[in-house]
mmCIF file of C-alpha atoms in Angstrom:
data_model
loop_
_atom_site.group_PDB
_atom_site.id
_atom_site.type_symbol
_atom_site.label_atom_id
_atom_site.label_comp_id
_atom_site.label_asym_id
_atom_site.label_seq_id
_atom_site.Cartn_x
_atom_site.Cartn_y
_atom_site.Cartn_z
ATOM 1 C CA MET A 49 18.958 -4.856 -25.902
ATOM 2 C CA VAL A 50 19.754 -1.646 -26.148
ATOM 3 C CA LEU A 51 18.067 1.017 -23.364
ATOM 4 C CA ASP A 52 16.797 4.269 -24.304
ATOM 5 C CA LEU A 53 18.392 6.517 -21.989
ATOM 6 C CA SER A 54 17.838 9.570 -23.875
ATOM 7 C CA TRP A 55 16.765 12.546 -21.701
ATOM 8 C CA PRO A 56 13.659 13.072 -22.249
ATOM 9 C CA VAL A 57 12.806 9.376 -21.596
ATOM 10 C CA LEU A 58 15.449 9.531 -18.658
ATOM 11 C CA TRP A 59 13.023 12.959 -16.994
ATOM 12 C CA HIS A 60 10.115 11.838 -17.658
ATOM 13 C CA GLY A 61 11.155 8.029 -16.783
ATOM 14 C CA LEU A 62 13.462 8.955 -13.499
ATOM 15 C CA LEU A 63 14.069 12.027 -12.317
ATOM 16 C CA TRP A 64 10.839 13.483 -12.135
ATOM 17 C CA PRO A 65 9.173 11.367 -10.655
ATOM 18 C CA LEU A 66 12.728 9.580 -8.510
ATOM 19 C CA MET A 67 11.973 13.896 -6.718
ATOM 20 C CA ARG A 68 8.678 12.932 -6.429
ATOM 21 C CA LEU A 69 8.896 9.436 -4.087
ATOM 22 C CA THR A 70 11.169 11.972 -2.414
ATOM 23 C CA PHE A 71 9.411 14.562 -1.997
ATOM 24 C CA PHE A 72 6.232 12.526 -0.772
ATOM 25 C CA ILE A 73 8.403 9.945 1.424
ATOM 26 C CA SER A 74 10.354 12.940 3.093
ATOM 27 C CA LEU A 75 7.527 14.581 3.764
ATOM 28 C CA GLY A 76 5.431 11.678 5.093
ATOM 29 C CA LEU A 77 8.331 11.461 7.580
ATOM 30 C CA PHE A 78 8.959 15.032 8.752
ATOM 31 C CA VAL A 79 4.933 14.892 9.354
ATOM 32 C CA GLY A 80 5.444 10.896 10.562
ATOM 33 C CA ASN A 81 7.978 12.654 13.380
ATOM 34 C CA LEU A 82 5.658 15.977 14.131
ATOM 35 C CA ILE A 83 3.479 13.863 14.997
ATOM 36 C CA GLU A 84 5.389 11.488 17.230
ATOM 37 C CA SER A 85 7.032 14.961 18.414
ATOM 38 C CA LEU A 86 3.394 16.864 19.502
ATOM 39 C CA HIS A 87 1.855 13.562 20.809
ATOM 40 C CA TRP A 88 -1.162 13.759 18.816
ATOM 41 C CA THR A 89 -0.397 9.588 18.292
ATOM 42 C CA ARG A 90 -2.982 9.438 21.718
ATOM 43 C CA HIS A 91 -5.943 11.208 19.531
ATOM 44 C CA ALA A 92 -4.940 9.552 16.493
ATOM 45 C CA ALA A 93 -5.152 6.284 18.176
ATOM 46 C CA ARG A 94 -8.430 6.982 20.049
ATOM 47 C CA LEU A 95 -10.389 6.671 16.422
ATOM 48 C CA ALA A 96 -9.319 3.162 16.202
ATOM 49 C CA ASP A 97 -8.793 1.541 19.772
ATOM 50 C CA PRO A 98 -10.970 -0.274 19.859
ATOM 51 C CA LEU A 99 -10.196 -2.642 16.536
ATOM 52 C CA ALA A 100 -6.223 -1.904 17.749
ATOM 53 C CA ARG A 101 -7.727 -3.273 20.946
ATOM 54 C CA ARG A 102 -9.358 -6.218 19.806
ATOM 55 C CA ALA A 103 -6.498 -7.162 18.110
ATOM 56 C CA ARG A 104 -3.998 -6.603 20.990
ATOM 57 C CA LEU A 105 -1.868 -3.896 18.819
ATOM 58 C CA LYS A 106 -0.602 -0.520 20.526
ATOM 59 C CA ASP A 107 -1.663 2.113 20.501
ATOM 60 C CA VAL A 108 1.201 3.650 17.405
ATOM 61 C CA SER A 109 0.043 1.136 15.692
ATOM 62 C CA ALA A 110 -3.853 1.796 16.139
ATOM 63 C CA ALA A 111 -2.231 5.589 15.803
ATOM 64 C CA SER A 112 -0.874 4.023 12.247
ATOM 65 C CA PHE A 113 -4.263 2.279 11.005
ATOM 66 C CA SER A 114 -5.968 5.711 11.163
ATOM 67 C CA MET A 115 -3.951 7.858 9.486
ATOM 68 C CA ALA A 116 -3.743 5.621 6.431
ATOM 69 C CA PHE A 117 -6.759 6.628 5.348
ATOM 70 C CA PHE A 118 -4.649 10.325 4.377
ATOM 71 C CA SER A 119 -0.957 9.277 3.669
ATOM 72 C CA GLY A 120 0.387 5.720 3.622
ATOM 73 C CA VAL A 121 4.085 7.089 3.724
ATOM 74 C CA THR A 122 3.190 8.904 7.731
ATOM 75 C CA ALA A 123 1.507 5.598 8.112
ATOM 76 C CA ASN A 124 4.139 3.462 7.397
ATOM 77 C CA THR A 125 7.116 6.088 8.536
ATOM 78 C CA MET A 126 5.312 5.962 12.343
ATOM 79 C CA LEU A 127 5.346 1.905 12.167
ATOM 80 C CA SER A 128 9.040 2.356 11.144
ATOM 81 C CA GLU A 129 10.142 4.383 13.796
ATOM 82 C CA ALA A 130 8.250 2.791 16.461
ATOM 83 C CA HIS A 131 9.427 -0.586 15.769
ATOM 84 C CA GLU A 132 13.623 0.693 15.247
ATOM 85 C CA LYS A 133 12.754 1.952 18.512
ATOM 86 C CA GLY A 134 11.199 -1.292 19.937
ATOM 87 C CA THR A 135 8.326 -0.486 20.750
ATOM 88 C CA ILE A 136 6.448 -3.133 18.256
ATOM 89 C CA SER A 137 8.395 -6.102 17.897
ATOM 90 C CA ASP A 138 8.884 -8.060 14.075
ATOM 91 C CA ARG A 139 5.598 -10.089 14.661
ATOM 92 C CA GLU A 140 3.306 -6.612 15.819
ATOM 93 C CA LEU A 141 4.853 -4.498 12.662
ATOM 94 C CA MET A 142 4.143 -6.909 10.604
ATOM 95 C CA LEU A 143 0.280 -7.608 11.603
ATOM 96 C CA SER A 144 0.080 -3.911 12.061
ATOM 97 C CA ASN A 145 1.147 -3.480 8.089
ATOM 98 C CA LEU A 146 -1.277 -5.715 7.428
ATOM 99 C CA PHE A 147 -3.798 -4.169 9.366
ATOM 100 C CA ASN A 148 -4.207 -1.075 7.417
ATOM 101 C CA SER A 149 -4.719 -2.159 4.448
ATOM 102 C CA LEU A 150 -8.207 -1.122 5.256
ATOM 103 C CA PRO A 151 -7.959 2.353 4.787
ATOM 104 C CA THR A 152 -5.037 1.540 2.422
ATOM 105 C CA TYR A 153 -7.885 0.910 0.369
ATOM 106 C CA PHE A 154 -10.221 3.512 0.916
ATOM 107 C CA LEU A 155 -7.863 6.064 0.301
ATOM 108 C CA HIS A 156 -7.263 5.143 -3.493
ATOM 109 C CA LEU A 157 -10.941 4.147 -3.310
ATOM 110 C CA PRO A 158 -12.962 7.168 -4.989
ATOM 111 C CA THR A 159 -10.410 7.357 -7.406
ATOM 112 C CA VAL A 160 -11.402 3.583 -8.509
ATOM 113 C CA PHE A 161 -14.951 3.653 -8.430
ATOM 114 C CA PHE A 162 -14.599 7.300 -10.491
ATOM 115 C CA ILE A 163 -11.412 5.822 -13.035
ATOM 116 C CA ALA A 164 -13.833 2.629 -13.296
ATOM 117 C CA ALA A 165 -18.225 3.955 -13.051
ATOM 118 C CA PRO A 166 -17.606 6.157 -17.078
ATOM 119 C CA PHE A 167 -16.652 2.989 -18.612
ATOM 120 C CA ILE A 168 -18.876 0.334 -17.039
ATOM 121 C CA GLY A 169 -21.798 2.128 -15.627
ATOM 122 C CA ALA A 170 -23.016 0.005 -12.754
ATOM 123 C CA THR A 171 -20.621 -2.694 -13.266
ATOM 124 C CA ALA A 172 -17.646 -0.834 -11.225
ATOM 125 C CA ALA A 173 -19.729 -0.858 -7.925
ATOM 126 C CA VAL A 174 -20.268 -4.603 -7.660
ATOM 127 C CA TYR A 175 -16.272 -5.231 -8.539
ATOM 128 C CA VAL A 176 -15.477 -1.558 -6.271
ATOM 129 C CA GLY A 177 -17.239 -3.333 -3.332
ATOM 130 C CA LEU A 178 -15.765 -6.992 -4.438
ATOM 131 C CA THR A 179 -13.185 -5.569 -3.247
ATOM 132 C CA ALA A 180 -13.785 -3.805 -0.578
ATOM 133 C CA LEU A 181 -14.953 -6.706 1.138
ATOM 134 C CA ALA A 182 -11.624 -8.550 0.573
ATOM 135 C CA ALA A 183 -10.233 -5.643 2.329
ATOM 136 C CA VAL A 184 -12.498 -5.770 5.183
ATOM 137 C CA LEU A 185 -11.944 -9.375 5.337
ATOM 138 C CA ARG A 186 -8.691 -8.771 5.076
ATOM 139 C CA THR A 187 -8.721 -6.761 8.505
ATOM 140 C CA GLY A 188 -11.163 -9.314 10.160
ATOM 141 C CA ALA A 189 -8.411 -11.796 8.924
ATOM 142 C CA ILE A 190 -5.251 -9.819 11.038
ATOM 143 C CA VAL A 191 -7.630 -9.150 14.011
ATOM 144 C CA ALA A 192 -7.745 -12.395 14.652
ATOM 145 C CA ALA A 193 -4.293 -13.328 13.937
ATOM 146 C CA GLY A 194 -3.487 -10.516 16.591
ATOM 147 C CA ARG A 195 -5.221 -12.147 19.117
ATOM 148 C CA PHE A 196 -3.175 -15.067 18.303
ATOM 149 C CA LEU A 197 0.192 -14.101 17.812
ATOM 150 C CA LEU A 198 0.403 -11.358 19.916
ATOM 151 C CA PRO A 199 -0.058 -10.788 23.956
ATOM 152 C CA PRO A 200 -2.766 -8.096 25.424
ATOM 153 C CA VAL A 201 -2.302 -5.690 25.930
ATOM 154 C CA PRO A 202 -2.442 -4.262 29.524
ATOM 155 C CA GLU A 203 -6.064 -2.538 30.122
ATOM 156 C CA GLY A 204 -5.937 0.615 30.486
ATOM 157 C CA CYS A 205 -2.210 1.273 28.242
ATOM 158 C CA LEU A 206 -4.091 3.422 25.778
ATOM 159 C CA PRO A 207 -1.883 4.697 24.921
ATOM 160 C CA CYS A 208 0.906 2.557 26.562
ATOM 161 C CA ARG A 209 3.809 4.197 26.077
ATOM 162 C CA LEU A 210 2.706 8.035 26.376
ATOM 163 C CA ASP A 211 1.548 8.730 29.135
ATOM 164 C CA GLU A 212 3.266 11.643 29.491
ATOM 165 C CA ALA A 213 1.553 13.232 26.187
ATOM 166 C CA GLU A 214 -1.007 15.428 29.044
ATOM 167 C CA ALA A 215 1.969 17.239 29.981
ATOM 168 C CA LYS A 216 2.060 20.814 28.703
ATOM 169 C CA ARG A 217 3.871 20.261 25.151
ATOM 170 C CA ASP A 218 6.356 22.879 24.199
ATOM 171 C CA ARG A 219 5.721 23.021 20.684
ATOM 172 C CA GLY A 220 9.131 24.393 19.691
ATOM 173 C CA SER A 221 11.339 22.266 22.108
ATOM 174 C CA ALA A 222 9.137 19.324 19.862
ATOM 175 C CA LEU A 223 9.333 21.157 16.198
ATOM 176 C CA ARG A 224 13.677 21.164 17.334
ATOM 177 C CA LYS A 225 13.412 17.217 17.847
ATOM 178 C CA THR A 226 11.762 16.937 14.629
ATOM 179 C CA TRP A 227 14.126 18.586 12.797
ATOM 180 C CA ARG A 228 16.898 16.615 14.197
ATOM 181 C CA ARG A 229 15.508 13.507 13.830
ATOM 182 C CA PHE A 230 13.939 14.072 9.906
ATOM 183 C CA LEU A 231 17.892 15.302 8.959
ATOM 184 C CA LYS A 232 19.069 11.650 10.191
ATOM 185 C CA ARG A 233 16.411 10.061 8.788
ATOM 186 C CA LEU A 234 16.107 11.514 5.649
ATOM 187 C CA PRO A 235 20.108 10.958 4.471
ATOM 188 C CA LYS A 236 19.080 7.055 4.760
ATOM 189 C CA VAL A 237 15.724 7.719 2.682
ATOM 190 C CA LEU A 238 16.835 8.481 0.419
ATOM 191 C CA TYR A 239 20.632 6.245 -0.197
ATOM 192 C CA LEU A 240 18.321 3.814 -0.520
ATOM 193 C CA THR A 241 15.704 4.937 -2.533
ATOM 194 C CA ALA A 242 17.494 5.837 -4.827
ATOM 195 C CA PRO A 243 20.232 3.643 -6.088
ATOM 196 C CA ILE A 244 17.279 1.185 -6.118
ATOM 197 C CA TYR A 245 14.627 3.775 -7.762
ATOM 198 C CA THR A 246 17.259 3.281 -10.763
ATOM 199 C CA VAL A 247 17.701 -0.433 -10.965
ATOM 200 C CA PHE A 248 14.126 -0.184 -10.762
ATOM 201 C CA PHE A 249 14.281 1.768 -14.035
ATOM 202 C CA LEU A 250 16.887 0.339 -15.520
ATOM 203 C CA LEU A 251 15.381 -3.579 -15.301
ATOM 204 C CA LYS A 252 11.356 -1.403 -16.830
ATOM 205 C CA GLN A 253 13.958 -0.150 -19.653
ATOM 206 C CA ALA A 254 15.464 -3.125 -20.615
ATOM 207 C CA GLY A 255 11.767 -5.109 -21.178
ATOM 208 C CA LEU A 256 11.952 -7.495 -17.994
ATOM 209 C CA PHE A 257 9.080 -6.172 -16.416
ATOM 210 C CA ALA A 258 7.278 -6.079 -20.006
ATOM 211 C CA TRP A 259 7.552 -9.456 -20.243
ATOM 212 C CA LEU A 260 6.687 -11.300 -17.412
ATOM 213 C CA GLU A 261 3.640 -9.651 -17.836
ATOM 214 C CA ASP A 262 3.123 -11.207 -21.009
ATOM 215 C CA LEU A 263 3.970 -14.330 -19.551
ATOM 216 C CA LEU A 264 1.609 -13.996 -16.914
ATOM 217 C CA ALA A 265 -1.088 -12.678 -20.222
ATOM 218 C CA GLY A 266 0.027 -15.828 -21.824
ATOM 219 C CA GLN A 267 -1.775 -17.741 -19.577
ATOM 220 C CA VAL A 268 -5.433 -16.400 -19.038
ATOM 221 C CA GLY A 269 -6.296 -19.803 -20.851
ATOM 222 C CA LEU A 270 -6.035 -21.656 -17.553
ATOM 223 C CA PHE A 271 -9.066 -20.318 -17.728
ATOM 224 C CA SER A 272 -11.543 -21.161 -19.026
ATOM 225 C CA PHE A 273 -15.185 -20.840 -16.440
ATOM 226 C CA LEU A 274 -14.268 -16.965 -18.443
ATOM 227 C CA PRO A 275 -15.680 -16.429 -22.130
ATOM 228 C CA PRO A 276 -12.947 -15.268 -25.011
ATOM 229 C CA GLU A 277 -13.308 -12.290 -24.913
ATOM 230 C CA ALA A 278 -13.701 -11.215 -21.073
ATOM 231 C CA LEU A 279 -9.648 -13.074 -20.861
ATOM 232 C CA SER A 280 -9.492 -10.238 -23.561
ATOM 233 C CA ILE A 281 -10.152 -7.971 -20.394
ATOM 234 C CA VAL A 282 -7.276 -9.603 -18.469
ATOM 235 C CA VAL A 283 -5.108 -9.542 -20.930
ATOM 236 C CA PHE A 284 -5.420 -5.856 -21.398
ATOM 237 C CA HIS A 285 -5.907 -5.749 -18.034
ATOM 238 C CA MET A 286 -2.851 -7.386 -17.877
ATOM 239 C CA ALA A 287 0.337 -6.301 -20.245
ATOM 240 C CA ALA A 288 -1.216 -2.393 -20.161
ATOM 241 C CA GLU A 289 -2.892 -1.114 -17.088
ATOM 242 C CA PHE A 290 -7.101 -0.739 -15.632
ATOM 243 C CA THR A 291 -7.961 1.326 -17.831
ATOM 244 C CA ALA A 292 -7.007 -0.175 -20.297
ATOM 245 C CA GLY A 293 -9.202 -3.163 -19.015
ATOM 246 C CA LEU A 294 -11.985 -0.626 -18.273
ATOM 247 C CA ALA A 295 -11.829 0.650 -21.931
ATOM 248 C CA VAL A 296 -12.497 -3.080 -23.191
ATOM 249 C CA ALA A 297 -15.063 -4.183 -21.302
ATOM 250 C CA SER A 298 -16.942 -0.828 -22.046
ATOM 251 C CA ALA A 299 -16.601 -2.118 -26.156
ATOM 252 C CA LEU A 300 -17.434 -6.210 -25.214
ATOM 253 C CA ILE A 301 -20.202 -5.565 -22.800
ATOM 254 C CA THR A 302 -21.694 -3.509 -25.199
ATOM 255 C CA ASP A 303 -20.823 -5.427 -28.568
ATOM 256 C CA ALA A 304 -19.793 -9.297 -26.832
ATOM 257 C CA GLY A 305 -23.190 -9.119 -24.987
ATOM 258 C CA LEU A 306 -20.865 -9.757 -21.291
ATOM 259 C CA THR A 307 -22.431 -9.896 -19.082
ATOM 260 C CA GLN A 308 -22.488 -7.993 -15.878
ATOM 261 C CA PRO A 309 -21.108 -10.753 -13.415
ATOM 262 C CA GLN A 310 -18.022 -12.122 -16.390
ATOM 263 C CA VAL A 311 -16.672 -8.421 -17.168
ATOM 264 C CA VAL A 312 -16.358 -8.354 -13.095
ATOM 265 C CA LEU A 313 -14.508 -12.489 -12.988
ATOM 266 C CA ALA A 314 -12.884 -10.592 -15.625
ATOM 267 C CA LEU A 315 -10.902 -7.541 -13.956
ATOM 268 C CA MET A 316 -10.840 -9.677 -10.372
ATOM 269 C CA LEU A 317 -8.568 -12.194 -12.527
ATOM 270 C CA GLY A 318 -6.697 -9.346 -14.024
ATOM 271 C CA ASN A 319 -6.204 -7.334 -10.640
ATOM 272 C CA VAL A 320 -5.032 -10.840 -9.167
ATOM 273 C CA LEU A 321 -2.891 -11.640 -11.381
ATOM 274 C CA SER A 322 -1.364 -7.965 -12.425
ATOM 275 C CA SER A 323 -1.171 -5.678 -9.127
ATOM 276 C CA PRO A 324 1.655 -8.233 -7.106
ATOM 277 C CA MET A 325 4.190 -7.133 -9.596
ATOM 278 C CA ARG A 326 3.116 -3.572 -10.381
ATOM 279 C CA ALA A 327 2.982 -3.365 -6.372
ATOM 280 C CA PHE A 328 6.146 -5.004 -6.333
ATOM 281 C CA ARG A 329 8.024 -2.773 -8.956
ATOM 282 C CA HIS A 330 6.404 0.941 -7.198
ATOM 283 C CA GLN A 331 6.072 0.066 -3.721
ATOM 284 C CA PHE A 332 9.845 -1.701 -3.163
ATOM 285 C CA PRO A 333 11.823 1.739 -3.928
ATOM 286 C CA TYR A 334 9.903 3.095 -1.222
ATOM 287 C CA TYR A 335 9.380 0.475 1.381
ATOM 288 C CA ALA A 336 12.945 0.548 1.231
ATOM 289 C CA GLY A 337 13.768 3.570 2.383
ATOM 290 C CA ILE A 338 11.308 3.690 5.070
ATOM 291 C CA PHE A 339 12.342 0.198 6.802
ATOM 292 C CA ARG A 340 15.358 -2.406 6.187
ATOM 293 C CA PRO A 341 15.197 -4.034 2.666
ATOM 294 C CA ARG A 342 14.786 -7.370 3.649
ATOM 295 C CA MET A 343 11.634 -6.203 6.129
ATOM 296 C CA ALA A 344 9.978 -4.255 3.014
ATOM 297 C CA MET A 345 10.170 -7.188 0.844
ATOM 298 C CA LYS A 346 8.995 -9.297 3.369
ATOM 299 C CA LEU A 347 5.612 -6.613 3.879
ATOM 300 C CA ILE A 348 5.900 -6.311 0.414
ATOM 301 C CA VAL A 349 5.297 -10.175 0.008
ATOM 302 C CA CYS A 350 3.200 -11.233 3.275
ATOM 303 C CA ASN A 351 0.872 -7.762 1.401
ATOM 304 C CA GLN A 352 0.122 -9.711 -1.163
ATOM 305 C CA ALA A 353 -0.529 -13.262 -0.371
ATOM 306 C CA LEU A 354 -3.197 -11.913 1.657
ATOM 307 C CA ARG A 355 -4.511 -9.569 -0.481
ATOM 308 C CA VAL A 356 -4.505 -11.921 -3.700
ATOM 309 C CA VAL A 357 -6.472 -14.781 -0.998
ATOM 310 C CA SER A 358 -8.763 -12.597 -0.229
ATOM 311 C CA LEU A 359 -9.911 -11.366 -3.618
ATOM 312 C CA VAL A 360 -9.819 -15.162 -5.080
ATOM 313 C CA LEU A 361 -11.988 -15.918 -2.008
ATOM 314 C CA VAL A 362 -14.489 -13.222 -2.744
ATOM 315 C CA GLY A 363 -14.159 -12.997 -6.415
ATOM 316 C CA THR A 364 -15.476 -17.495 -5.578
ATOM 317 C CA VAL A 365 -18.775 -17.119 -3.392
ATOM 318 C CA TYR A 366 -19.525 -14.213 -6.231
ATOM 319 C CA ALA A 367 -18.951 -16.901 -9.456
ATOM 320 C CA LEU A 368 -20.613 -19.018 -7.430
ATOM 321 C CA LEU A 369 -23.710 -16.782 -6.541
ATOM 322 C CA ALA A 370 -24.073 -15.214 -10.096
#
């Protein structure tokens, strides 16, 4: 297969996205280090402390949870820094990253809803509500898992490692410390993220991801609980993108008379089948720039596995009750 490596394709498909990705990772890295240096972690941790304490997660995990409502990159950077210092173990890093699935979801929820609503009206509220419920269930599962898998957090230790934060802060010193740590960490981000992103770009140009998505889309016939018209929503959701699935759903609600449950289940099925591959394609390059590549892979796999299980569980209950 001949790869299209013309300048417009390289610029729009590789160089500009890579520059944006590097910028936002760098920004998240700098902000995460600055929060740490100024000891603002203490205040961010207070917001999520009750829930994190139930999960036996430390202060940095609670702070990361709070920060994930605003920036997933900064939240992950905080966890990565703590893990490299030995503040949190591999197990707690895994659980903390999974713990952040709720704020990460709510970070994108307005965009999802306001894209879906013009296409499918009130059905968008049902679909978004079910996916939000799945995110809440994931967080509940992580809280329960933390109580079994992590040692108890000592009473009154919030934050366990930041008792010195109440002392007078030298902001100039904090900024210098942040800058030194940023310059030390940035090359690692660039050395890992740029090559990995380039490889994924070339694989996309070679048609690998399109082939995999078409392969999965060809299996929708296995889901006979949906009418053939609804399966077309799944196919377009997978072969193109979320908006294409919504456009098809909008047309079929009018022309084919699909019911609200059928449309919701078709969108959820398309979500379950398409998201893992797309998440891996888009997340791995930036995760590998924040975490070690092996850990990045483990985090993405566990995140997607938990996400699929929660969506299938919520979708199954909805199908039985609808």
